[in-house]
């Protein structure tokens, strides 16, 4: 009973559901216009951040309001490559405007696509590990940790804006033309980038699922339930928190890289306080503590945002605020919580435990 | 005294903001001993357990495990790894996880991130968990969320988790609080059973329980050692009667010796 995973009807339906979702993702280019496909690709990139955030918040109980930074650093790494590829050996335009006449040393290796991708993952990961090392080991948690992540956002965006010659300042980095020699604007490339994004999302989803279902994932949930108790069983929670925070940041970095490929620009305002909080809202609305919920939340909220904000540019923020209040008050477990309530209401699986639900509404 | 001591506390003092919760307390625990630690409220019993499991650092004094390891230099999780398990007064299990999952992560195993990330549930591990579930009478509730258990069941689950940890020293803080008489007796028998292989320190208020199951008792009062000996010796002691009963030594404690 504890060893074998039986192929119960519920599991079969779940697998069919996953297969259908994957098929829908991969065939989307056949049904959507180039413009819509591009939007969907952007949303899928956001879904990757949401999955990472869910690992740390939903499953480990640590709220990070700084994921915009990890996302942004990944995006900048890719943007630097794209900018250099577009320039074809010339100095990026904003450097010239700021009076630089030579490419800074740290820009140089970003001419290599592989290096840029590696950095897009490593830089956010190392930064998270660094922050985690000094906070989790000293048992800084809860609100204090969250405030520190906000401070990280302010420091990083201020640095990016201030160092205009090296970072493009407020305008960010934009004006790309090619990726690996292919035109980035052609619909073939765009379709290919969409498929890559969909594939990465599925891979990340499988990875997260593995983590969450593993014994490691159980220890994470145990930390969420009672960090001290975990300590007296013999686990060092700080190490687990550092590892999951680092993985979470790396996933945000990957998402950032994909985002730049679809959107064509990254600037400090896209990774600041407001985007960081919005990312958390996607997870809250979708349902934290469930992977599907986090990913769906990101896609649905962004789809709603693009629909509403084109029709009512003023009303969007009010709508977002209203949705958030409704979710917090009536659906503490988000849309997935609603779905499982509905299932329970029909009298199915009542005796089964709900593994992934978060019990307490607070952080 | 020639017998090897598994745990030795020497002159332990704990001070909180000038208040001395424990003052120069010494305690020696032999292998396979079941020791009861009693005393009035505020005597420093729980603080003593906190010191041994690393939750509280002693202001002065030494705690030595297996005659060589200095506990004061270790972190909580390292002390737990060494083989000192703690059960807290309030049942502290992981409420959002199932009963079986609670036992799974408590089970004795390597606890580094990598081993845990790639850990597979082996048949023997599953058998151990199954066996433990039967022992604590929760085999039918293995897939329940632990938060949904009754108070007594939570206590049992926590005891089960601690046993799967396979510690050499078990520290139990009021393990029978909130249990029915039947459950209390069952717990006492279990403790005697466990103490054949492991050493146990039990902090307890339930004197009935202590009388029924204690062989050696340590009495603490105002952070100090008041008396140590068999239950009979302790009950005959005038000072013990005084702190417990306010000088009316004819009452509860001595009557039960008859």
Coordinates of C-alpha atoms in Angstrom, one line a residue:
Chain A
X1 CA 0.0 0.0 0.0
X2 CA 2.8 2.3 0.8
X3 CA 5.2 1.1 -1.9
X4 CA 3.2 0.6 -5.1
X5 CA 1.5 3.3 -7.0
X6 CA -1.6 1.7 -8.3
X7 CA -3.1 2.9 -11.5
X8 CA -6.4 3.9 -10.1
X9 CA -9.1 5.4 -12.3
X10 CA -8.3 8.8 -10.7
X11 CA -4.7 8.5 -11.7
X12 CA -5.6 7.5 -15.2
X13 CA -7.8 10.5 -15.6
X14 CA -5.1 12.7 -14.3
X15 CA -2.6 11.3 -16.8
X16 CA -5.1 11.8 -19.6
X17 CA -5.6 15.4 -18.4
X18 CA -1.9 16.1 -18.5
X19 CA -1.6 14.5 -21.9
X20 CA -4.5 16.6 -23.2
X21 CA -2.9 19.8 -21.7
X22 CA 0.4 19.0 -23.3
X23 CA -1.2 18.3 -26.7
X24 CA -3.2 21.6 -26.5
X25 CA 0.0 23.5 -25.6
X26 CA 1.9 22.1 -28.6
X27 CA -0.8 22.5 -31.1
X28 CA -1.7 26.0 -30.1
X29 CA 0.2 27.6 -33.0
X30 CA -2.3 25.9 -35.4
X31 CA -5.2 27.8 -33.9
X32 CA -3.8 31.2 -32.8
X33 CA -2.7 34.2 -34.7
X34 CA 0.9 35.3 -34.4
X35 CA 0.0 38.1 -32.1
X36 CA -2.0 35.8 -29.7
X37 CA 0.6 33.1 -29.9
X38 CA 3.2 35.6 -28.8
X39 CA 1.0 36.6 -25.8
X40 CA 0.5 33.0 -24.8
X41 CA 4.2 32.4 -25.0
X42 CA 4.7 35.3 -22.6
X43 CA 2.1 33.8 -20.2
X44 CA 3.7 30.4 -20.3
X45 CA 7.0 32.1 -19.3
X46 CA 5.1 33.7 -16.4
X47 CA 3.7 30.2 -15.5
X48 CA 7.3 29.0 -15.0
X49 CA 8.0 31.8 -12.4
X50 CA 4.7 30.9 -10.7
X51 CA 5.8 27.3 -10.4
X52 CA 9.0 28.4 -8.8
X53 CA 7.2 30.7 -6.4
X54 CA 4.8 28.0 -5.5
X55 CA 7.7 25.7 -4.4
X56 CA 9.0 28.3 -1.9
X57 CA 5.7 29.8 -0.9
X58 CA 3.0 27.2 -1.4
X59 CA 5.0 24.2 -0.3
X60 CA 7.6 25.5 2.1
X61 CA 5.6 28.4 3.5
X62 CA 8.2 31.2 2.8
X63 CA 6.8 34.2 1.1
X64 CA 9.2 35.9 -1.4
X65 CA 8.3 39.3 -2.7
X66 CA 11.5 39.4 -4.6
X67 CA 11.0 37.0 -7.5
X68 CA 10.8 39.9 -9.9
X69 CA 14.6 40.3 -9.4
X70 CA 15.5 36.7 -10.2
X71 CA 13.2 36.9 -13.2
X72 CA 14.7 40.2 -14.3
X73 CA 18.3 39.0 -13.9
X74 CA 17.6 36.0 -16.1
X75 CA 16.0 38.4 -18.6
X76 CA 18.9 40.7 -18.5
X77 CA 21.4 37.9 -19.2
X78 CA 19.4 36.9 -22.3
X79 CA 18.9 40.6 -23.3
X80 CA 22.7 41.2 -23.2
X81 CA 23.3 38.3 -25.6
X82 CA 20.5 39.5 -27.9
X83 CA 21.8 43.1 -27.8
X84 CA 25.3 42.0 -28.7
X85 CA 24.1 39.7 -31.4
X86 CA 22.0 42.5 -32.9
X87 CA 24.9 44.9 -32.8
X88 CA 27.1 42.5 -34.7
X89 CA 30.4 43.6 -33.0
X90 CA 29.3 47.2 -32.6
X91 CA 28.9 48.8 -29.2
X92 CA 25.3 48.7 -27.9
X93 CA 23.6 52.1 -28.6
X94 CA 22.9 53.1 -25.0
X95 CA 26.6 52.7 -24.1
X96 CA 27.6 55.2 -26.8
X97 CA 25.0 57.7 -25.5
X98 CA 26.5 57.4 -22.0
X99 CA 30.0 58.0 -23.2
X100 CA 31.4 54.5 -23.2
X101 CA 33.6 53.7 -26.1
X102 CA 34.5 50.2 -25.2
X103 CA 32.5 47.1 -24.3
X104 CA 32.7 46.5 -20.5
X105 CA 34.6 43.3 -19.6
X106 CA 31.6 41.7 -18.1
X107 CA 29.5 42.2 -21.3
X108 CA 32.1 40.5 -23.4
X109 CA 31.3 36.8 -22.6
X110 CA 27.6 37.4 -23.3
X111 CA 28.4 37.2 -27.0
X112 CA 28.2 33.5 -26.4
X113 CA 24.6 32.2 -26.3
X114 CA 25.5 29.2 -24.1
X115 CA 27.2 31.4 -21.6
X116 CA 24.3 33.8 -21.5
X117 CA 21.8 31.0 -20.8
X118 CA 24.1 29.6 -18.1
X119 CA 24.3 33.0 -16.5
X120 CA 20.6 33.5 -16.8
X121 CA 20.2 30.5 -14.5
X122 CA 23.3 30.8 -12.3
X123 CA 23.2 34.5 -11.4
X124 CA 19.6 34.4 -9.9
X125 CA 20.5 31.0 -8.2
X126 CA 23.7 32.3 -6.7
X127 CA 22.0 35.5 -5.5
X128 CA 19.2 33.5 -3.9
X129 CA 21.7 31.1 -2.3
X130 CA 23.6 34.1 -0.9
X131 CA 20.5 35.7 0.5
X132 CA 19.2 32.4 1.8
X133 CA 22.6 31.6 3.5
X134 CA 22.5 34.7 5.6
X135 CA 18.8 34.6 6.4
X136 CA 17.7 31.0 6.9
X137 CA 20.9 30.0 8.8
X138 CA 20.2 32.9 11.2
X139 CA 16.5 31.8 11.4
X140 CA 15.2 34.9 9.9
X141 CA 11.8 34.0 8.5
X142 CA 8.2 35.1 8.1
X143 CA 7.6 38.7 7.6
X144 CA 11.2 39.6 8.2
X145 CA 12.4 37.4 5.3
X146 CA 9.7 38.9 3.1
X147 CA 10.8 42.4 3.9
X148 CA 14.4 41.5 3.0
X149 CA 13.3 40.2 -0.4
X150 CA 11.6 43.5 -1.0
X151 CA 14.8 45.3 0.0
X152 CA 16.6 43.2 -2.5
X153 CA 14.2 44.4 -5.2
X154 CA 14.8 48.0 -4.4
X155 CA 18.6 47.6 -4.3
X156 CA 18.8 45.8 -7.6
X157 CA 16.4 48.0 -9.5
X158 CA 18.2 51.1 -8.2
X159 CA 21.5 49.7 -9.2
X160 CA 20.2 48.9 -12.7
X161 CA 18.7 52.4 -13.2
X162 CA 21.8 54.1 -11.8
X163 CA 24.4 52.3 -13.9
X164 CA 22.9 53.5 -17.2
X165 CA 26.1 53.1 -19.2
X166 CA 26.3 49.4 -18.3
X167 CA 22.6 48.5 -18.0
X168 CA 20.6 50.8 -20.2
X169 CA 19.1 52.5 -17.1
X170 CA 15.4 53.1 -17.0
X171 CA 15.0 52.2 -20.6
X172 CA 16.4 48.8 -20.1
X173 CA 17.8 46.7 -22.9
X174 CA 15.9 46.5 -26.2
X175 CA 16.4 46.5 -30.0
X176 CA 17.1 42.9 -30.8
X177 CA 17.2 41.5 -34.3
X178 CA 18.6 38.0 -34.3
X179 CA 19.0 34.9 -32.2
X180 CA 21.7 32.4 -33.2
X181 CA 21.7 33.9 -36.7
X182 CA 17.9 33.6 -37.2
X183 CA 15.7 36.7 -37.5
X184 CA 13.9 37.0 -34.2
X185 CA 10.9 38.7 -35.7
X186 CA 10.1 36.0 -38.3
X187 CA 7.0 33.9 -37.6
X188 CA 9.0 30.7 -38.0
X189 CA 11.4 31.7 -35.2
X190 CA 8.5 32.9 -33.1
X191 CA 6.7 29.6 -33.4
X192 CA 9.9 27.7 -32.6
X193 CA 10.4 29.9 -29.5
X194 CA 6.9 29.2 -28.5
X195 CA 7.4 25.5 -28.7
X196 CA 10.6 25.8 -26.8
X197 CA 8.8 27.8 -24.1
X198 CA 6.0 25.2 -23.9
X199 CA 8.6 22.4 -23.7
X200 CA 10.5 24.1 -20.9
X201 CA 7.3 24.7 -19.0
X202 CA 6.4 21.1 -19.2
X203 CA 9.9 20.1 -18.2
X204 CA 9.8 22.5 -15.2
X205 CA 6.4 21.2 -14.3
X206 CA 7.6 17.6 -14.2
X207 CA 10.7 18.7 -12.2
X208 CA 8.5 20.5 -9.7
X209 CA 6.2 17.6 -9.5
X210 CA 9.1 15.3 -8.8
X211 CA 10.4 17.6 -6.1
X212 CA 7.0 18.0 -4.4
X213 CA 6.2 14.2 -4.4
X214 CA 9.7 13.2 -3.2
X215 CA 10.6 12.8 0.4
X216 CA 12.4 16.1 0.0
X217 CA 9.1 17.6 -0.8
X218 CA 7.6 16.1 2.3
X219 CA 10.3 17.6 4.4
X220 CA 9.5 21.0 2.8
X221 CA 5.9 20.6 3.8
X222 CA 7.0 19.6 7.3
X223 CA 9.0 22.8 7.4
X224 CA 5.9 24.7 6.4
X225 CA 3.9 23.0 9.2
X226 CA 6.5 23.3 12.0
X227 CA 10.1 24.3 11.3
X228 CA 11.2 23.7 14.9
X229 CA 9.8 20.2 15.0
X230 CA 11.7 19.4 11.8
X231 CA 14.9 20.4 13.6
X232 CA 14.3 18.0 16.5
X233 CA 13.7 15.1 14.1
X234 CA 17.2 15.7 12.9
X235 CA 16.9 17.8 9.6
X236 CA 18.5 21.1 9.2
X237 CA 15.7 23.3 7.9
X238 CA 18.1 26.0 6.8
X239 CA 19.8 23.8 4.2
X240 CA 16.4 22.7 2.8
X241 CA 15.2 26.3 2.7
X242 CA 18.3 27.5 0.9
X243 CA 18.1 24.7 -1.7
X244 CA 14.5 25.3 -2.5
X245 CA 14.9 29.1 -2.6
X246 CA 17.8 28.6 -5.0
X247 CA 15.8 26.3 -7.3
X248 CA 12.9 28.7 -7.2
X249 CA 15.2 31.6 -8.2
X250 CA 16.8 29.6 -11.0
X251 CA 13.3 28.8 -12.4
X252 CA 12.5 32.5 -12.3
X253 CA 15.7 33.2 -14.2
X254 CA 14.7 30.7 -16.9
X255 CA 11.3 32.3 -17.1
X256 CA 13.0 35.7 -17.5
X257 CA 15.1 34.5 -20.4
X258 CA 12.1 33.2 -22.2
X259 CA 10.2 36.4 -21.5
X260 CA 12.8 38.5 -23.2
X261 CA 12.7 36.3 -26.3
X262 CA 9.0 36.9 -26.7
X263 CA 8.6 40.5 -25.5
X264 CA 11.8 42.0 -26.9
X265 CA 12.6 44.3 -24.0
X266 CA 13.6 44.1 -20.4
X267 CA 13.7 47.2 -18.1
X268 CA 13.8 47.7 -14.4
X269 CA 10.1 48.5 -14.2
X270 CA 9.3 45.0 -15.4
X271 CA 11.1 43.4 -12.4
X272 CA 10.4 45.9 -9.6
X273 CA 8.1 45.8 -6.6
X274 CA 4.8 45.7 -8.4
X275 CA 5.7 42.8 -10.8
X276 CA 7.1 40.9 -7.9
X277 CA 3.9 41.2 -6.0
X278 CA 1.8 40.4 -9.0
X279 CA 3.7 37.1 -9.4
X280 CA 2.6 36.2 -5.9
X281 CA -1.0 37.1 -6.7
X282 CA -1.0 34.7 -9.7
X283 CA 0.0 31.9 -7.3
X284 CA -2.5 33.0 -4.6
X285 CA -5.4 33.2 -7.1
X286 CA -4.5 30.0 -8.9
X287 CA -4.1 28.1 -5.6
X288 CA -0.9 27.9 -3.8
X289 CA 0.3 24.5 -2.8
X290 CA -0.9 23.0 -6.0
X291 CA 1.4 23.2 -9.1
X292 CA -1.5 23.2 -11.6
X293 CA -3.1 26.1 -9.7
X294 CA 0.1 28.2 -9.8
X295 CA 0.6 27.7 -13.5
X296 CA -3.0 28.2 -14.4
X297 CA -3.2 31.3 -12.1
X298 CA -0.3 32.9 -14.0
X299 CA -1.8 32.2 -17.5
X300 CA -5.4 33.1 -16.6
X301 CA -4.5 36.3 -14.7
X302 CA -2.3 37.5 -17.5
X303 CA -4.8 36.6 -20.1
X304 CA -7.5 38.6 -18.2
X305 CA -5.0 41.4 -17.8
X306 CA -4.4 41.7 -21.5
X307 CA -8.1 41.4 -22.3
X308 CA -9.2 43.9 -19.7
X309 CA -6.5 46.4 -20.0
X310 CA -7.0 46.8 -23.7
X311 CA -10.7 47.4 -23.2
X312 CA -10.6 49.3 -19.9
X313 CA -7.0 50.5 -19.4
X314 CA -8.1 52.4 -16.2
X315 CA -10.1 49.6 -14.7
X316 CA -7.6 46.8 -14.7
X317 CA -5.9 47.5 -11.4
X318 CA -9.2 47.8 -9.6
X319 CA -10.3 44.5 -11.1
X320 CA -7.1 42.8 -10.0
X321 CA -7.5 44.2 -6.5
X322 CA -11.1 43.1 -6.3
X323 CA -10.2 39.6 -7.5
X324 CA -7.5 39.4 -4.9
X325 CA -9.8 40.4 -2.1
X326 CA -12.4 37.9 -3.2
X327 CA -9.9 35.1 -3.4
X328 CA -8.3 35.9 0.0
X329 CA -11.7 36.2 1.8
X330 CA -13.7 33.4 0.1
X331 CA -11.1 31.1 -1.5
X332 CA -8.0 30.9 0.6
X333 CA -6.8 28.0 -1.5
X334 CA -7.4 29.8 -4.8
X335 CA -9.2 28.4 -7.8
X336 CA -7.8 24.9 -7.2
X337 CA -9.3 25.1 -3.7
X338 CA -12.7 25.9 -5.4
X339 CA -12.2 22.9 -7.7
X340 CA -11.4 20.5 -4.8
X341 CA -14.4 21.8 -2.8
X342 CA -16.6 21.1 -5.7
X343 CA -15.2 17.6 -6.0
X344 CA -15.7 17.0 -2.2
X345 CA -19.2 18.3 -2.5
X346 CA -20.1 15.6 -4.9
X347 CA -19.0 13.1 -2.2
X348 CA -16.0 11.7 -4.0
X349 CA -12.8 10.9 -2.2
X350 CA -14.1 12.3 1.0
X351 CA -12.0 10.0 3.1
X352 CA -8.9 10.7 1.2
X353 CA -6.5 13.3 2.6
X354 CA -5.9 16.5 0.6
X355 CA -2.2 16.4 0.5
X356 CA -1.5 19.7 -1.1
X357 CA -3.9 22.1 0.5
X358 CA -2.5 24.8 2.7
X359 CA -4.2 24.8 6.0
X360 CA -3.6 28.2 7.3
X361 CA -4.4 31.4 5.4
X362 CA -1.6 33.5 6.8
X363 CA 2.1 33.4 5.8
Chain B
X1 CA 28.2 3.9 39.3
X2 CA 30.5 1.7 37.3
X3 CA 27.8 1.2 34.7
X4 CA 28.3 3.3 31.7
X5 CA 26.3 6.5 31.7
X6 CA 24.7 7.5 28.4
X7 CA 23.9 11.0 29.5
X8 CA 25.6 13.1 32.1
X9 CA 24.6 16.6 33.1
X10 CA 27.0 18.4 35.4
X11 CA 26.1 21.5 37.3
X12 CA 23.8 22.8 34.6
X13 CA 22.6 26.4 35.1
X14 CA 20.2 28.2 32.9
X15 CA 19.4 31.9 33.3
X16 CA 16.7 33.8 31.5
X17 CA 17.1 37.6 31.9
X18 CA 18.5 37.2 35.4
X19 CA 16.0 34.5 36.4
X20 CA 17.7 31.2 37.2
X21 CA 15.3 28.5 35.8
X22 CA 17.9 25.8 36.5
X23 CA 20.6 26.2 39.1
X24 CA 23.5 23.7 39.3
X25 CA 21.5 20.7 38.3
X26 CA 23.3 17.4 37.8
X27 CA 21.7 14.3 36.4
X28 CA 23.2 11.0 35.3
X29 CA 21.3 8.6 33.1
X30 CA 22.4 5.0 32.6
X31 CA 21.9 2.9 29.6
X32 CA 18.4 1.3 29.5
X33 CA 17.1 3.5 32.4
X34 CA 13.6 4.8 32.7
X35 CA 13.9 8.0 34.7
X36 CA 11.0 10.1 35.9
X37 CA 11.6 13.8 36.5
X38 CA 9.0 15.4 38.7
X39 CA 8.5 18.5 40.7
X40 CA 6.1 21.4 41.2
X41 CA 5.3 23.9 38.4
X42 CA 8.3 26.1 37.5
X43 CA 10.8 23.6 39.0
X44 CA 12.8 23.7 35.7
X45 CA 11.9 20.2 34.5
X46 CA 11.0 21.2 30.9
X47 CA 14.0 23.6 30.8
X48 CA 16.2 20.6 31.7
X49 CA 14.9 18.7 28.7
X50 CA 15.3 21.8 26.5
X51 CA 19.0 21.9 27.5
X52 CA 19.6 18.2 26.7
X53 CA 18.0 18.5 23.3
X54 CA 19.7 21.7 22.4
X55 CA 16.7 24.0 22.4
X56 CA 18.1 26.1 25.2
X57 CA 21.8 26.7 25.8
X58 CA 23.0 26.3 29.4
X59 CA 24.5 29.4 30.9
X60 CA 27.1 27.2 32.6
X61 CA 27.6 23.5 33.2
X62 CA 28.2 20.6 30.9
X63 CA 26.0 18.0 29.2
X64 CA 27.9 15.0 27.9
X65 CA 26.4 12.3 25.7
X66 CA 28.0 8.8 25.7
X67 CA 30.8 10.1 27.9
X68 CA 32.5 12.0 25.1
X69 CA 30.2 14.3 23.1
X70 CA 29.7 17.8 24.4
X71 CA 26.1 18.6 23.7
X72 CA 26.4 22.3 24.3
X73 CA 28.5 22.7 21.1
X74 CA 25.9 21.0 18.9
X75 CA 22.9 22.4 17.0
X76 CA 19.4 20.9 17.6
X77 CA 19.4 18.8 14.4
X78 CA 22.9 17.5 15.1
X79 CA 21.8 16.4 18.6
X80 CA 18.8 14.7 17.1
X81 CA 21.1 12.9 14.7
X82 CA 23.3 11.8 17.5
X83 CA 20.4 9.9 19.0
X84 CA 18.5 12.1 21.4
X85 CA 14.8 12.4 20.6
X86 CA 12.4 14.8 22.0
X87 CA 8.6 14.7 22.4
X88 CA 7.1 18.0 23.3
X89 CA 4.3 18.7 25.8
X90 CA 1.8 19.8 23.2
X91 CA 1.6 17.2 20.4
X92 CA 3.7 18.6 17.6
X93 CA 3.1 16.6 14.5
X94 CA 2.9 17.9 10.9
X95 CA -0.9 18.5 10.5
X96 CA -1.1 19.0 6.8
X97 CA 0.7 15.7 6.1
X98 CA -0.7 12.2 6.3
X99 CA 0.0 10.0 9.3
X100 CA 2.2 7.7 7.1
X101 CA 4.1 10.7 5.7
X102 CA 4.8 12.0 9.3
X103 CA 6.3 8.6 10.1
X104 CA 8.2 8.5 6.8
X105 CA 10.2 11.6 7.3
X106 CA 10.8 10.9 11.0
X107 CA 12.2 7.4 10.2
X108 CA 15.9 6.9 10.9
X109 CA 17.7 7.7 7.6
X110 CA 20.4 9.9 6.2
X111 CA 19.0 13.4 6.2
X112 CA 21.0 15.3 3.7
X113 CA 19.2 17.1 0.9
X114 CA 20.5 14.8 -1.9
X115 CA 19.7 11.5 -0.2
X116 CA 16.3 12.7 0.7
X117 CA 15.6 14.1 -2.8
X118 CA 16.3 10.7 -4.4
X119 CA 15.0 8.5 -1.6
X120 CA 12.9 5.6 -2.6
X121 CA 10.4 3.9 -0.3
X122 CA 12.1 0.6 0.1
X123 CA 10.1 -2.5 1.1
X124 CA 11.8 -2.7 4.5
X125 CA 11.1 0.9 5.2
X126 CA 7.4 0.5 4.3
X127 CA 7.4 -2.5 6.6
X128 CA 8.9 -0.5 9.4
X129 CA 6.3 2.2 9.0
X130 CA 3.6 -0.4 8.8
X131 CA 4.8 -2.0 12.0
X132 CA 5.0 1.3 13.8
X133 CA 1.4 2.1 12.6
X134 CA 0.2 -1.1 14.2
X135 CA 2.1 -0.4 17.4
X136 CA 0.5 3.0 17.9
X137 CA -2.9 1.7 16.7
X138 CA -3.2 4.0 13.7
X139 CA -3.0 1.4 10.9
X140 CA -6.5 2.3 9.7
X141 CA -5.7 6.0 9.6
X142 CA -2.4 5.9 7.8
X143 CA -3.7 8.0 5.0
X144 CA -5.5 10.5 7.2
X145 CA -4.3 14.0 7.5
X146 CA -2.5 14.1 10.9
X147 CA -4.3 17.3 11.8
X148 CA -7.6 15.4 11.8
X149 CA -6.5 13.0 14.6
X150 CA -7.8 13.2 18.1
X151 CA -5.5 14.6 20.8
X152 CA -4.6 11.2 22.2
X153 CA -3.9 9.9 18.7
X154 CA -1.6 12.8 18.0
X155 CA 0.3 12.0 21.1
X156 CA 0.7 8.4 19.9
X157 CA 1.7 9.5 16.5
X158 CA 4.4 11.7 18.0
X159 CA 5.7 8.8 20.1
X160 CA 5.7 6.6 17.0
X161 CA 7.6 9.2 15.1
X162 CA 10.2 9.3 17.9
X163 CA 10.5 5.6 18.0
X164 CA 11.1 5.4 14.2
X165 CA 13.9 7.9 14.8
X166 CA 15.5 5.2 16.9
X167 CA 17.2 7.5 19.4
X168 CA 19.3 6.1 22.2
X169 CA 17.8 8.7 24.7
X170 CA 14.2 9.7 24.6
X171 CA 13.0 12.9 26.3
X172 CA 9.3 12.9 26.9
X173 CA 7.5 15.9 28.3
X174 CA 4.2 14.8 29.8
X175 CA 3.5 12.1 27.3
X176 CA 0.1 11.0 28.9
X177 CA -1.4 14.5 29.2
X178 CA -4.9 14.4 27.8
X179 CA -4.9 10.6 27.5
X180 CA -7.7 8.4 28.8
X181 CA -6.8 6.0 31.7
X182 CA -6.6 3.1 29.2
X183 CA -4.3 5.0 26.9
X184 CA -2.2 6.1 29.9
X185 CA -1.7 2.5 31.0
X186 CA -0.8 1.5 27.4
X187 CA 1.7 4.3 27.2
X188 CA 3.3 3.2 30.5
X189 CA 3.7 -0.4 29.3
X190 CA 5.2 0.9 26.1
X191 CA 7.7 3.0 28.0
X192 CA 8.9 0.0 30.0
X193 CA 9.1 -2.0 26.8
X194 CA 11.2 0.7 25.1
X195 CA 13.5 1.1 28.1
X196 CA 14.8 -2.4 27.6
X197 CA 16.8 -1.0 24.7
X198 CA 16.9 2.7 25.2
X199 CA 17.2 5.3 28.0
X200 CA 14.2 7.5 28.7
X201 CA 13.6 10.6 30.7
X202 CA 10.0 11.4 31.4
X203 CA 8.7 14.7 32.8
X204 CA 5.4 14.0 34.4
X205 CA 2.7 15.6 36.5
X206 CA 0.4 12.6 36.7
X207 CA 1.5 11.1 40.1
X208 CA -0.6 8.0 39.6
X209 CA 1.3 7.3 36.4
X210 CA 4.6 7.9 38.1
X211 CA 3.8 5.5 40.9
X212 CA 2.7 2.8 38.6
X213 CA 5.7 2.9 36.3
X214 CA 8.6 4.6 37.9
X215 CA 11.7 2.8 39.1
X216 CA 13.9 5.8 39.7
X217 CA 12.6 9.3 40.3
X218 CA 14.4 12.7 40.3
X219 CA 12.6 15.5 42.1
X220 CA 13.4 19.1 41.2
X221 CA 12.4 22.2 43.0
X222 CA 13.1 25.8 42.1
X223 CA 15.7 24.8 39.6
X224 CA 17.6 22.5 41.9
X225 CA 17.9 18.8 42.6
X226 CA 15.8 18.0 45.7
X227 CA 15.9 14.3 45.9
X228 CA 16.8 11.3 43.8
X229 CA 16.0 7.7 44.5
X230 CA 13.3 5.1 44.2
X231 CA 9.7 6.1 44.4
X232 CA 9.6 4.8 48.0
X233 CA 12.6 6.8 49.1
X234 CA 11.2 9.9 47.4
X235 CA 7.8 9.5 49.0
X236 CA 9.3 9.1 52.5
X237 CA 11.4 12.3 52.1
X238 CA 10.1 15.2 54.2
X239 CA 11.3 17.9 52.0
X240 CA 9.6 16.4 49.0
X241 CA 6.4 16.2 50.9
X242 CA 6.8 19.7 52.0
X243 CA 7.2 21.2 48.5
X244 CA 4.6 19.0 47.1
X245 CA 1.9 19.1 49.7
X246 CA 2.7 22.2 51.8
X247 CA 3.8 20.2 54.9
X248 CA 0.9 17.9 54.9
X249 CA 2.9 14.8 54.3
X250 CA 0.2 12.5 55.5
X251 CA -1.8 13.1 52.4
X252 CA -1.6 11.8 48.9
X253 CA 2.1 10.9 48.5
X254 CA 2.7 8.8 51.6
X255 CA -0.7 7.1 51.6
X256 CA 0.0 5.4 48.4
X257 CA 3.2 3.8 49.8
X258 CA 1.0 1.5 51.9

